[in-house]
Short mmCIF file of C-alpha atoms in Angstrom, two decimals:
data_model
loop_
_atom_site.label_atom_id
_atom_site.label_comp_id
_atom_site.label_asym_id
_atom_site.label_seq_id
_atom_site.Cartn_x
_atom_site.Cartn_y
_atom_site.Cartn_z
CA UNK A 160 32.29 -9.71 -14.63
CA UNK A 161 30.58 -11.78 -11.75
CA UNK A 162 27.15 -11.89 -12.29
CA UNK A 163 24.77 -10.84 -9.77
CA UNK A 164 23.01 -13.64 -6.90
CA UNK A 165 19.37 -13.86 -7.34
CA UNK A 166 16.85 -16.00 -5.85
CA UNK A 167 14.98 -19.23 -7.68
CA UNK A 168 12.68 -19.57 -5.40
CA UNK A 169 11.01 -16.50 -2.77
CA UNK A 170 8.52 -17.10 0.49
CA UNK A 171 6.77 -13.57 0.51
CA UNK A 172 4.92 -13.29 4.01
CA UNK A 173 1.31 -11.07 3.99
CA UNK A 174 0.01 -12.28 7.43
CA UNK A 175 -3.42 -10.06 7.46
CA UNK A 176 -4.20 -9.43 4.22
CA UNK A 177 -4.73 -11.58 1.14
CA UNK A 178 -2.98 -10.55 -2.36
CA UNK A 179 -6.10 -12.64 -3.30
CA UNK A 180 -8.69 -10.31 -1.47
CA UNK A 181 -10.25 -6.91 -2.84
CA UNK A 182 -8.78 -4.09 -2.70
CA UNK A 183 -10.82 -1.27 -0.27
CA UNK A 184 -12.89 -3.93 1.50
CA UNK A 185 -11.79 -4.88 5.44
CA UNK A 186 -8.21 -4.63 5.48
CA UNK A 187 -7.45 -5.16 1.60
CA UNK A 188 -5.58 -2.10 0.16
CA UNK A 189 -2.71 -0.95 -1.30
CA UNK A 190 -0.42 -3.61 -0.33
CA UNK A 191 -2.59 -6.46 -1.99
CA UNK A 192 -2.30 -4.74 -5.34
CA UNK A 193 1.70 -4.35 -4.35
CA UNK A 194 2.10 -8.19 -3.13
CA UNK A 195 -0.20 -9.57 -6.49
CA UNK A 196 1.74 -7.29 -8.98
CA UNK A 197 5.57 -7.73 -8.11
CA UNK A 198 4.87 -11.28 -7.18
CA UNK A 199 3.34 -11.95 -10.75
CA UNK A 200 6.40 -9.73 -12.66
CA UNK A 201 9.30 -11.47 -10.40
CA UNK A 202 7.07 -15.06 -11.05
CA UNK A 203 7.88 -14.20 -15.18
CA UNK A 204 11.23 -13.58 -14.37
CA UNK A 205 12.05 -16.84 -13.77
CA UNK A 206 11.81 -16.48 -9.57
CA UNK A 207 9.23 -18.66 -8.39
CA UNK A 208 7.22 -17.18 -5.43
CA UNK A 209 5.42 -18.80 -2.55
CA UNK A 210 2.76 -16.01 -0.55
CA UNK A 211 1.75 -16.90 2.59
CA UNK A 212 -1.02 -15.70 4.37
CA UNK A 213 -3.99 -16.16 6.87
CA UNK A 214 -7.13 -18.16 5.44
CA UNK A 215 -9.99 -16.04 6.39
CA UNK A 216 -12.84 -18.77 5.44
CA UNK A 217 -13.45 -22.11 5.96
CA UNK A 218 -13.73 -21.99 2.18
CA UNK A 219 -9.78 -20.82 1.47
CA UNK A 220 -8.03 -23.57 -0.20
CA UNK A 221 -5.04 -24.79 1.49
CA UNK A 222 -2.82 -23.91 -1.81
CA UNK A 223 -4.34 -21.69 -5.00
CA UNK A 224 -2.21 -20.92 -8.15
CA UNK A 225 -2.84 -17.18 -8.31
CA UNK A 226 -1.08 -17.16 -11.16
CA UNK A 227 2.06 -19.06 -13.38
CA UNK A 228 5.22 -19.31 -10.73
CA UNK A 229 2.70 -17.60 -8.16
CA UNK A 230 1.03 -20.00 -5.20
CA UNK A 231 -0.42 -18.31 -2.39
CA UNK A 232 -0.82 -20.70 0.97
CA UNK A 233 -3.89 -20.14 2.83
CA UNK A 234 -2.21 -20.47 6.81
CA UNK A 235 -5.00 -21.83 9.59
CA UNK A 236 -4.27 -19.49 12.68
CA UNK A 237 -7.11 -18.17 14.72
CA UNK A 238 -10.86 -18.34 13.75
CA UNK A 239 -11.92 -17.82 9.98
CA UNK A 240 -13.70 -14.43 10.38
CA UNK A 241 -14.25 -12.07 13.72
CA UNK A 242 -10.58 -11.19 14.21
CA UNK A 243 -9.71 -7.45 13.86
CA UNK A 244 -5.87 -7.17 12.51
CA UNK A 245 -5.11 -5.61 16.27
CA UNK A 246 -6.39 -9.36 17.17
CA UNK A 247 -3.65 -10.58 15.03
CA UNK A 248 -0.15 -10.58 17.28
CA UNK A 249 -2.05 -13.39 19.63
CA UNK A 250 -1.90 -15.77 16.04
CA UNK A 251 1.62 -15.24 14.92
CA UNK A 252 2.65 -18.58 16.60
CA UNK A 253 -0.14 -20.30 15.19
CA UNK A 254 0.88 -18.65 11.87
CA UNK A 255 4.76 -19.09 11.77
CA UNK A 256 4.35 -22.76 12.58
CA UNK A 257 2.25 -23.00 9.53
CA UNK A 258 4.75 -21.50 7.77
CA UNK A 259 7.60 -23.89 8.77
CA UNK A 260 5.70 -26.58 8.06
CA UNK A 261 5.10 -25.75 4.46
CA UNK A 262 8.79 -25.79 4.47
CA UNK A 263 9.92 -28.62 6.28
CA UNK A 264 7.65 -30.53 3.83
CA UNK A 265 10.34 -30.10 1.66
CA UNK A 266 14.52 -30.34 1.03
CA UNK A 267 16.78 -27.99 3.60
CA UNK A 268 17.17 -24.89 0.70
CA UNK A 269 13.79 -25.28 -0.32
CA UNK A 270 13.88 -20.87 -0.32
CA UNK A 271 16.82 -18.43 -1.14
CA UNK A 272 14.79 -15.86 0.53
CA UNK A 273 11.91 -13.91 2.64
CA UNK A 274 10.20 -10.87 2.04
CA UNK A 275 8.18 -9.84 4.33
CA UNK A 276 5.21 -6.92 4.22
CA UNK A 277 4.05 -4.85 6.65
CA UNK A 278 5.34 -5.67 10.68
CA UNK A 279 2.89 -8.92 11.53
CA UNK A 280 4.73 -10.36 8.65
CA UNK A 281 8.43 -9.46 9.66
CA UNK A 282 7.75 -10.83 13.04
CA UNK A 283 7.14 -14.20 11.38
CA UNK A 284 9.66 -13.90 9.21
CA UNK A 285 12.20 -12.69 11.17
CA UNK A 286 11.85 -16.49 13.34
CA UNK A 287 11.61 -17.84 9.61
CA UNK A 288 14.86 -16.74 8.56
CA UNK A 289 16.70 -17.70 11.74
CA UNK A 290 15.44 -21.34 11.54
CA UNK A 291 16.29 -21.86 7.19
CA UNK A 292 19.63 -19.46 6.72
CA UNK A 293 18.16 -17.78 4.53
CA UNK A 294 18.24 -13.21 4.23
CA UNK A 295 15.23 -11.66 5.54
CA UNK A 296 13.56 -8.62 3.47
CA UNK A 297 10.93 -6.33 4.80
CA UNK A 298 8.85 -3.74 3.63
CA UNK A 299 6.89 -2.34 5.95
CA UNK A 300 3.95 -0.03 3.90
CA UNK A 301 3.30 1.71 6.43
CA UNK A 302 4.80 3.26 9.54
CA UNK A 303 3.00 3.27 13.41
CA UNK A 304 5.46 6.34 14.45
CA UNK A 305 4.71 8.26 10.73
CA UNK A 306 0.64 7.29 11.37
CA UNK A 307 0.70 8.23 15.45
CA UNK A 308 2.32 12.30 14.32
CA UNK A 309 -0.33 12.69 11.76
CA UNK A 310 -3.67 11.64 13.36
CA UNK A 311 -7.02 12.43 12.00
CA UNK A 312 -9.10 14.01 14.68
CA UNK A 313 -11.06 10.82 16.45
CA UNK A 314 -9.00 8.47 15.05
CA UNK A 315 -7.25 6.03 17.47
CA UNK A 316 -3.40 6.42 17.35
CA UNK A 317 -1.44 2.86 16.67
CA UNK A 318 -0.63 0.78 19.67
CA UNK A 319 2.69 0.44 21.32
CA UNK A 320 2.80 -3.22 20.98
CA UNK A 321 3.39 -2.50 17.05
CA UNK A 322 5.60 0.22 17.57
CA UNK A 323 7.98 -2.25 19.41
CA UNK A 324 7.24 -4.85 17.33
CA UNK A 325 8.25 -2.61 14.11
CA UNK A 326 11.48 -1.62 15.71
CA UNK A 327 12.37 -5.41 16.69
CA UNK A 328 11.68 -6.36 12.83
CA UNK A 329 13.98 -3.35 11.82
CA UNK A 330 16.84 -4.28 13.87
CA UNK A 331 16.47 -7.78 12.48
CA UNK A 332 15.87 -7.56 8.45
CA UNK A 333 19.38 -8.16 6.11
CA UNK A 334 17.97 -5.10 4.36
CA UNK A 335 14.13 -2.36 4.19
CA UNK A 336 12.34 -2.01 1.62
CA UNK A 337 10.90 1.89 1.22
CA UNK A 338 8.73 3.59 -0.96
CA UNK A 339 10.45 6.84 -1.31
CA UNK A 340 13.49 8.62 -0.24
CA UNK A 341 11.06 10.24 2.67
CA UNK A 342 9.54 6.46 4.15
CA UNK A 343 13.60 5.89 4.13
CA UNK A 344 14.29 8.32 6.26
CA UNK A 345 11.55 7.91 8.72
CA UNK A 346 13.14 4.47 9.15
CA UNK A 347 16.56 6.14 10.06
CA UNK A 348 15.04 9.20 12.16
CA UNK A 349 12.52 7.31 13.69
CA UNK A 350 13.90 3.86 13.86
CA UNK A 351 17.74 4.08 13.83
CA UNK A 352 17.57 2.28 10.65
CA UNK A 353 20.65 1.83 9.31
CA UNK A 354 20.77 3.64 6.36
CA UNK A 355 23.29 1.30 4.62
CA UNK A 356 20.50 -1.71 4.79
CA UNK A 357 17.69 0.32 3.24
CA UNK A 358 16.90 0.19 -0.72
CA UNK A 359 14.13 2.48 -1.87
CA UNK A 360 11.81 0.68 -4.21
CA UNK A 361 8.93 2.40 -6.37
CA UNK A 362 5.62 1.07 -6.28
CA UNK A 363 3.95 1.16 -9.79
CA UNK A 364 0.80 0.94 -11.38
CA UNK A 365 -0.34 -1.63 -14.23
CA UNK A 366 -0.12 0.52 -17.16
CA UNK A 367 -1.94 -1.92 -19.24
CA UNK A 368 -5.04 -2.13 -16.89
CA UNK A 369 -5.21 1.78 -16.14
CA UNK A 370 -4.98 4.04 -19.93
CA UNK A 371 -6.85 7.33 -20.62
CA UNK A 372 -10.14 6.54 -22.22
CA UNK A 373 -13.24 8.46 -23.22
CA UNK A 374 -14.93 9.92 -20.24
CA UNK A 375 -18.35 9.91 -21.74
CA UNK A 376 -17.76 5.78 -22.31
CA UNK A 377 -16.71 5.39 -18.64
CA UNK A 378 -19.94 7.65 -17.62
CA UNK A 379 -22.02 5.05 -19.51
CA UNK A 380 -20.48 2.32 -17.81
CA UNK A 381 -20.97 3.66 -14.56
CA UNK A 382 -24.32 5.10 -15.13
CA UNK A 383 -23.17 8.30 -14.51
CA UNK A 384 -24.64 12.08 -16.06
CA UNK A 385 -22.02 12.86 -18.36
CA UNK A 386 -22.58 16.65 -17.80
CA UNK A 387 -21.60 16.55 -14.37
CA UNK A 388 -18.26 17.39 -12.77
CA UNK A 389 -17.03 14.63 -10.97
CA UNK A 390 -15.06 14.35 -7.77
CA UNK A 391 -13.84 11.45 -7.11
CA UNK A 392 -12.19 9.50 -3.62
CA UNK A 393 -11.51 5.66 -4.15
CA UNK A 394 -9.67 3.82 -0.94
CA UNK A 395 -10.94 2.50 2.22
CA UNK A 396 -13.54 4.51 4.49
CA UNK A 397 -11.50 5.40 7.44
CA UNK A 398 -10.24 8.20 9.13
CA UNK A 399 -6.67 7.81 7.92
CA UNK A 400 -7.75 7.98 4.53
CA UNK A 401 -9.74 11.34 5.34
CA UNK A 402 -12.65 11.28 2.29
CA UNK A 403 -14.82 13.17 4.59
CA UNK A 404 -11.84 16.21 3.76
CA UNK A 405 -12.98 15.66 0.09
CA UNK A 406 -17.06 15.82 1.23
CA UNK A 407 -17.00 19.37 3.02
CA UNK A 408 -14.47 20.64 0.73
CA UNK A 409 -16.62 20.11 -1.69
CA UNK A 410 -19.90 21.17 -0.11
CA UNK A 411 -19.66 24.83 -1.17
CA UNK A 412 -18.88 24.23 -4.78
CA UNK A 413 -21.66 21.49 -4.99
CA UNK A 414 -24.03 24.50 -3.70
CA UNK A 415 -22.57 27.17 -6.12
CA UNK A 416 -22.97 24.94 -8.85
CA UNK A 417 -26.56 24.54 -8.29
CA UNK A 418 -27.10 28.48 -8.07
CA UNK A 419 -24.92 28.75 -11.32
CA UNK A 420 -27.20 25.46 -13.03
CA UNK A 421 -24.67 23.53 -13.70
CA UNK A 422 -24.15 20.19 -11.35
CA UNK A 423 -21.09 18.62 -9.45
CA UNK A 424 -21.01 15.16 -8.26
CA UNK A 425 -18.91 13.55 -5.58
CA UNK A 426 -18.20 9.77 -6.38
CA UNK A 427 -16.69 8.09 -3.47
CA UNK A 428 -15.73 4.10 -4.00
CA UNK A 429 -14.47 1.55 -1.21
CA UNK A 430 -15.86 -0.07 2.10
CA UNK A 431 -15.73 0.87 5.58
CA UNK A 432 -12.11 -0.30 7.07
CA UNK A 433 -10.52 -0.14 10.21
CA UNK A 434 -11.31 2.61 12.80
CA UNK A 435 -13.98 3.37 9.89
CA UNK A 436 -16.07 -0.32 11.26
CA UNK A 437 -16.72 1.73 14.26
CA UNK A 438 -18.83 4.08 11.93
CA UNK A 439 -19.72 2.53 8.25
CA UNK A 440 -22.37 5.12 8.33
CA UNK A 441 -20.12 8.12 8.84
CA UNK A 442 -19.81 9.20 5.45
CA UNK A 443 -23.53 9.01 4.58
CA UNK A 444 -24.50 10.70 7.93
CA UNK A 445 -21.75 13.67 6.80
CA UNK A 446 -23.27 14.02 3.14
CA UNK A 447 -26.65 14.65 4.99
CA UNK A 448 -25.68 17.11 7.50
CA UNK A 449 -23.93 19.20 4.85
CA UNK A 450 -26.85 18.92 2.42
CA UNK A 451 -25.23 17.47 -0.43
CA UNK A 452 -27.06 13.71 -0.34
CA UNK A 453 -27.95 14.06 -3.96
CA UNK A 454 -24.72 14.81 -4.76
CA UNK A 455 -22.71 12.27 -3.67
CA UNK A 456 -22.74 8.79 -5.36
CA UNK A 457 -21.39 5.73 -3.02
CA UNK A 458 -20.22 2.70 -4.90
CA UNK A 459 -17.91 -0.61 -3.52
CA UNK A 460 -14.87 -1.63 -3.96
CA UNK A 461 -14.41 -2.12 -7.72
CA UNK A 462 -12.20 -5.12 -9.90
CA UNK A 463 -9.27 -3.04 -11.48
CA UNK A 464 -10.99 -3.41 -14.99
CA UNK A 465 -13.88 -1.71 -13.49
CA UNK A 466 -11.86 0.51 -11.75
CA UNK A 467 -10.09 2.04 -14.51
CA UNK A 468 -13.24 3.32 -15.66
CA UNK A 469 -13.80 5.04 -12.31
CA UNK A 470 -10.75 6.79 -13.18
CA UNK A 471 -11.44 7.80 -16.77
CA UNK A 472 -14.67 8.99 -15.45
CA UNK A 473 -13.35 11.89 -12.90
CA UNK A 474 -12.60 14.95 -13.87
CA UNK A 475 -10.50 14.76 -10.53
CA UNK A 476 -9.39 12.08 -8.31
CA UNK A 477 -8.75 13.53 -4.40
CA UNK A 478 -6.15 11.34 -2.17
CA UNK A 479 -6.56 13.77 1.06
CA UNK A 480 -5.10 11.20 3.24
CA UNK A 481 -3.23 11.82 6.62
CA UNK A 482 -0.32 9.60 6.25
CA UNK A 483 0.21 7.85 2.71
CA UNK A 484 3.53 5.64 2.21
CA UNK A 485 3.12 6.03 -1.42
CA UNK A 486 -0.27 6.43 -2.98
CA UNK A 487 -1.04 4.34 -5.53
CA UNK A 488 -4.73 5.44 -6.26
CA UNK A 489 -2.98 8.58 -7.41
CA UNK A 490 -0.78 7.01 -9.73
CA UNK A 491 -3.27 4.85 -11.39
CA UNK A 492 -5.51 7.92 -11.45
CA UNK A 493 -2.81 9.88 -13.57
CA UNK A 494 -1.63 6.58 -15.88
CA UNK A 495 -5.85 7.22 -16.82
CA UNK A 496 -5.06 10.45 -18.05
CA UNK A 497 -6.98 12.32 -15.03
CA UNK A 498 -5.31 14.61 -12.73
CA UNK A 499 -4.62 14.30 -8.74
CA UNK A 500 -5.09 16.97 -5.86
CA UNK A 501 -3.39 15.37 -3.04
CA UNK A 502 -2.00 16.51 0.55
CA UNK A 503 1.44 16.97 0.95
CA UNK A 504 2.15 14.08 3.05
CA UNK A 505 4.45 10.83 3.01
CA UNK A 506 5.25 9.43 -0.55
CA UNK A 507 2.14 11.73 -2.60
CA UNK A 508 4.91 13.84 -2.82
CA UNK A 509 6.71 11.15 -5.46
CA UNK A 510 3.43 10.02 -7.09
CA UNK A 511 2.12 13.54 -7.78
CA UNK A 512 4.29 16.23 -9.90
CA UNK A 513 2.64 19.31 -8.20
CA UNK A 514 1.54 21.82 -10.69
CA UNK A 515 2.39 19.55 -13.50
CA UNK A 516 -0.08 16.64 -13.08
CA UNK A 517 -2.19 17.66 -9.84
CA UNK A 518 -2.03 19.86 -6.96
CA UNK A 519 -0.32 18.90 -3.61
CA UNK A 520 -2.40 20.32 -0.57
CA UNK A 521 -0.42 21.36 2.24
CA UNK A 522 -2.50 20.25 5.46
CA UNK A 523 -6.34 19.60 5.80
CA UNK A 524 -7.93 22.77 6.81
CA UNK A 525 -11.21 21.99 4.15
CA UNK A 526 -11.17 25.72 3.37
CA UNK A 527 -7.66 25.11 1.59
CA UNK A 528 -8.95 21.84 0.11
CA UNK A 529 -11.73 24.10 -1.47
CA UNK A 530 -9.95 26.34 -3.02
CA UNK A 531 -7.77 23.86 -4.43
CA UNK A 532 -10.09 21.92 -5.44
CA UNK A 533 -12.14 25.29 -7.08
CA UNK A 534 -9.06 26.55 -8.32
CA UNK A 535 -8.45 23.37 -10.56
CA UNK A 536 -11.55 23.10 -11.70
CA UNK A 537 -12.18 26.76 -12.74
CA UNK A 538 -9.11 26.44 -15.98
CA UNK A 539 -10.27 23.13 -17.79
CA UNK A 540 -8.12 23.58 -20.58
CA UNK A 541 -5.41 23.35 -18.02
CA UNK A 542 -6.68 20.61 -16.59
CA UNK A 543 -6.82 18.83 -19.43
CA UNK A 544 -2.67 19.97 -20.01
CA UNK A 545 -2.59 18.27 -16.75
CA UNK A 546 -4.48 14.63 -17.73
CA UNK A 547 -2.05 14.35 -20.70
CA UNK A 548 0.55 15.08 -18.54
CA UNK A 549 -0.19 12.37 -15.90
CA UNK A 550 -0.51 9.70 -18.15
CA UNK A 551 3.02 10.47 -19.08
CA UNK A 552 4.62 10.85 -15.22
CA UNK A 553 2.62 7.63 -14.74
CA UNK A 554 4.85 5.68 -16.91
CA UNK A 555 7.50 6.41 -15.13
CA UNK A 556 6.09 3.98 -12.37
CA UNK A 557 5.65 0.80 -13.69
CA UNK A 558 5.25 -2.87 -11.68
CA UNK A 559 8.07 -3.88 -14.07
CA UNK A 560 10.52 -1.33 -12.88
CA UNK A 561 9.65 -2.02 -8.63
CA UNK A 562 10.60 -5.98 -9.83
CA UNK A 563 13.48 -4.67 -11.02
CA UNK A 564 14.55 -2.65 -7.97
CA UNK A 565 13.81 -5.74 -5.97
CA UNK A 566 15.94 -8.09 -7.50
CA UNK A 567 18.41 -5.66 -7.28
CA UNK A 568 17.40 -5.23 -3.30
CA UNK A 569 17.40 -9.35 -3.01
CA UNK A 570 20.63 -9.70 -4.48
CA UNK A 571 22.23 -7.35 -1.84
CA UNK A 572 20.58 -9.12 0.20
CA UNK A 573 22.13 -12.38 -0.81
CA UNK A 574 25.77 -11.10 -1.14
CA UNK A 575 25.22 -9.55 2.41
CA UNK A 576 24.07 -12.91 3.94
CA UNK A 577 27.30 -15.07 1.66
CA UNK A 578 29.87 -12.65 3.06
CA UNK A 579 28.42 -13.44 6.57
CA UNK A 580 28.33 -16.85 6.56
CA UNK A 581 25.69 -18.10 4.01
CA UNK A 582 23.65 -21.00 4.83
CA UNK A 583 24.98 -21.36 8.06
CA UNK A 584 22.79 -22.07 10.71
CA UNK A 585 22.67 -23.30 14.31
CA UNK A 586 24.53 -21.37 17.63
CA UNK A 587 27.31 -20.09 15.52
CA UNK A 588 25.31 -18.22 13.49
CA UNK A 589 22.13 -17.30 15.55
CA UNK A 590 25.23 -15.57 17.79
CA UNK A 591 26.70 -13.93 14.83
CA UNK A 592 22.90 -12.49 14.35
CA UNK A 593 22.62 -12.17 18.29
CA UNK A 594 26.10 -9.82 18.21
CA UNK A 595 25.00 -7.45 14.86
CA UNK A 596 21.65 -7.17 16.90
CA UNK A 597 23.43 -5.62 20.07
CA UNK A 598 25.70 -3.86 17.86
CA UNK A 599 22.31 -1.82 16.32
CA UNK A 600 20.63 -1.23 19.13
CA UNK A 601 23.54 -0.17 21.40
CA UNK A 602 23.99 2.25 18.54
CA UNK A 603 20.55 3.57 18.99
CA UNK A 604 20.57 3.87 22.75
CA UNK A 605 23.76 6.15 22.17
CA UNK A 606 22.14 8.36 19.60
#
């Protein structure tokens, strides 16, 4: 039996945001955590992985060693700090040529392959794996079509420049990378993706970071009463993530608690992000106008080992997002042994087992996030049914299982690109590329 191609040696583009950087602060989210985990698995593996992305200080390092196999190379393009990621399109030249030039430093082969995350990236590496012969992956994280149908109100929808520029890097990739069956088939119904060049990969959660723990401990830690019931929203302050849902859902409950003496606490953790920079007050201004100030408990981004006590120390976690690709706060929520109400959007669908381990909201009408939210909280022996059950869903996503769907996408990948041609480079094959590029989209004008 032929065994399968897999790559020694990966470039792994994240243009705007550093694997290196905090999760919930500026841009830093979901995908950092993604990028740093699978990098690190794939790196013990045996695959050694190169991450290139923007330096964002004049203190960045040129090259770091994140971590054994891992370097991540801090690209000059643009000014350190002032540049919003809709700023970012005007410094992809600057960017890819920073990227060849890593590469030309070295021997023609030098990488078996790209992967690419989110669009800014695939637009770099799309002229990157033209120019070396080598198969172009892409994940995307999320979607400016999925993001643009499910606005929250006053948020600003996506711009068209990325909508084109997602749909150029679709046509282009040897094969997508998607969370979940559902992110796959946006790609098809939205993007003409072909369905034949799309893997769907799990995103995990490090199981040996996030555990169930005692919730008094984790109270301590945080300085937290342990006789409240806590509410808790960790992600980036923005619109699209919607915490202010969580705030006036919980608003009435926080008030009948008080008539009933008992107390109820909302706990809300990350920074101010995107459209949220245009109000970094908007949360605090909310938690005044519905009366519940001394209720509500902001803290910043935290490490993951702080994190995890976060987690331990909810009774709930809340992920009332508008559009989620995946949601990976809920899973690291459950591997801590504390259940999940969610809205029923994008990939929460995967990461939640509704009924089982959390609740799945449909919408964001707060009157149906508060009596989800009261309705969970009112049977705490089945909540707790529901804790030990998450932990156990949980496992079922581990960073060691997405590195294995990888390799598995990256060898397609690689038999794909030896069956066309392989290394070949220069007219013949750019025109080969050219011809499967009219092929796709003449399909798609004739859909």
């Amino acid at each position: 039996m032929t065994s399968q191609p897999m790559p020694r040696r990966i470039a792994l583009i994240s243009v705007h945001t550093s694997p290196l950087a905090q999760p919930g602060t500026g841009d830093a989210g979901g995908m950092n955590v993604y990028v740093s985990q699978t990098a690190r698995r794939l790196a013990a593996r045996g695959v050694e992985v190169e991450i290139f992305t923007r330096a964002t200080s004049s203190s960045d390092a040129p090259v770091v060693a994140a971590a054994p196999g891992v370097t991540v190379r801090n690209v000059v393009a643009g000014p350190f700090e002032g540049l919003d990621k809709q700023d970012l399109p005007a410094q992809l030249c600057a960017f890819t040529a920073g990227v060849l030039r890593a590469e030309a430093m070295h021997s023609p082969g030098y990488y078996d392959l790209i992967h690419s995350h989110y669009w800014l990236s695939g637009q770099v590496g799309w002229l990157a794996r033209d120019r070396w012969g080598v198969p172009l992956v892409h994940t995307a994280h999320t979607l400016a079509a999925v993001k643009n149908a499910a606005l929250a109100d006053g948020d600003t929808a996506e711009p068209r420049l990325r909508v084109i520029g997602e749909q150029q890097v679709v046509d282009e990739a040897d094969r997508l990378v998607a969370n979940t069956d559902t992110e796959a088939g946006e790609l098809v119904s939205m993007y003409s993706a072909d369905p034949g060049r799309i893997d769907v990969v799990t995103p995990g959660a490090d199981l040996d970071c996030y555990t169930p723990g005692a919730q008094e401990e984790a109270r301590r830690v945080l300085g937290l009463d342990p006789d409240e019931t806590v509410l808790t929203f960790v992600g980036r302050i923005q619109p699209l993530k919607a915490p202010d849902i969580l705030l006036s859902a919980a608003a009435p409950l926080i008030a009948r608690a008080r008539e009933s003496g008992r107390r109820l606490r909302v706990l809300v953790v990350g920074g101010p992000s995107g459209t949220g920079l245009a109000r970094p007050t908007a949360l605090i201004d909310l938690a005044a106008e519905l009366g519940i100030t001394d209720a509500v408990t902001f803290l910043p981004p935290q490490h993951h080992d702080r994190l995890a006590f976060v987690y331990r120390a909810s009774d709930l976690v809340a992920v009332p997002s508008y559009s989620e690709s995946f949601g990976l706060v809920a899973i690291e929520a459950q591997a801590c042994g504390t259940p999940v109400v969610a809205a029923d959007v994008g990939g929460l669908g995967v990461a939640v087992d509704n009924g089982r381990t959390g609740l799945l909201v449909p919408g964001h009408a707060v009157a149906d996030w508060t009596t989800a939210l009261e309705k969970m909280l009112a049977q705490p022996d089945q909540l707790r049914a529901m804790g030990r059950d998450a932990r156990r869903h949980a496992e079922q996503f581990s960073w060691e299982h997405t590195a294995s769907q990888l390799l598995s996408s990256y060898s397609r990948a690689l038999q794909s690109h030896a069956a066309q041609g392989g290394t070949a480079s220069g007219a013949q094959a750019l025109g080969r590329r050219a011809a499967r590029r009219w092929r796709r989209r003449r399909t798609r004008m004739n859909v």
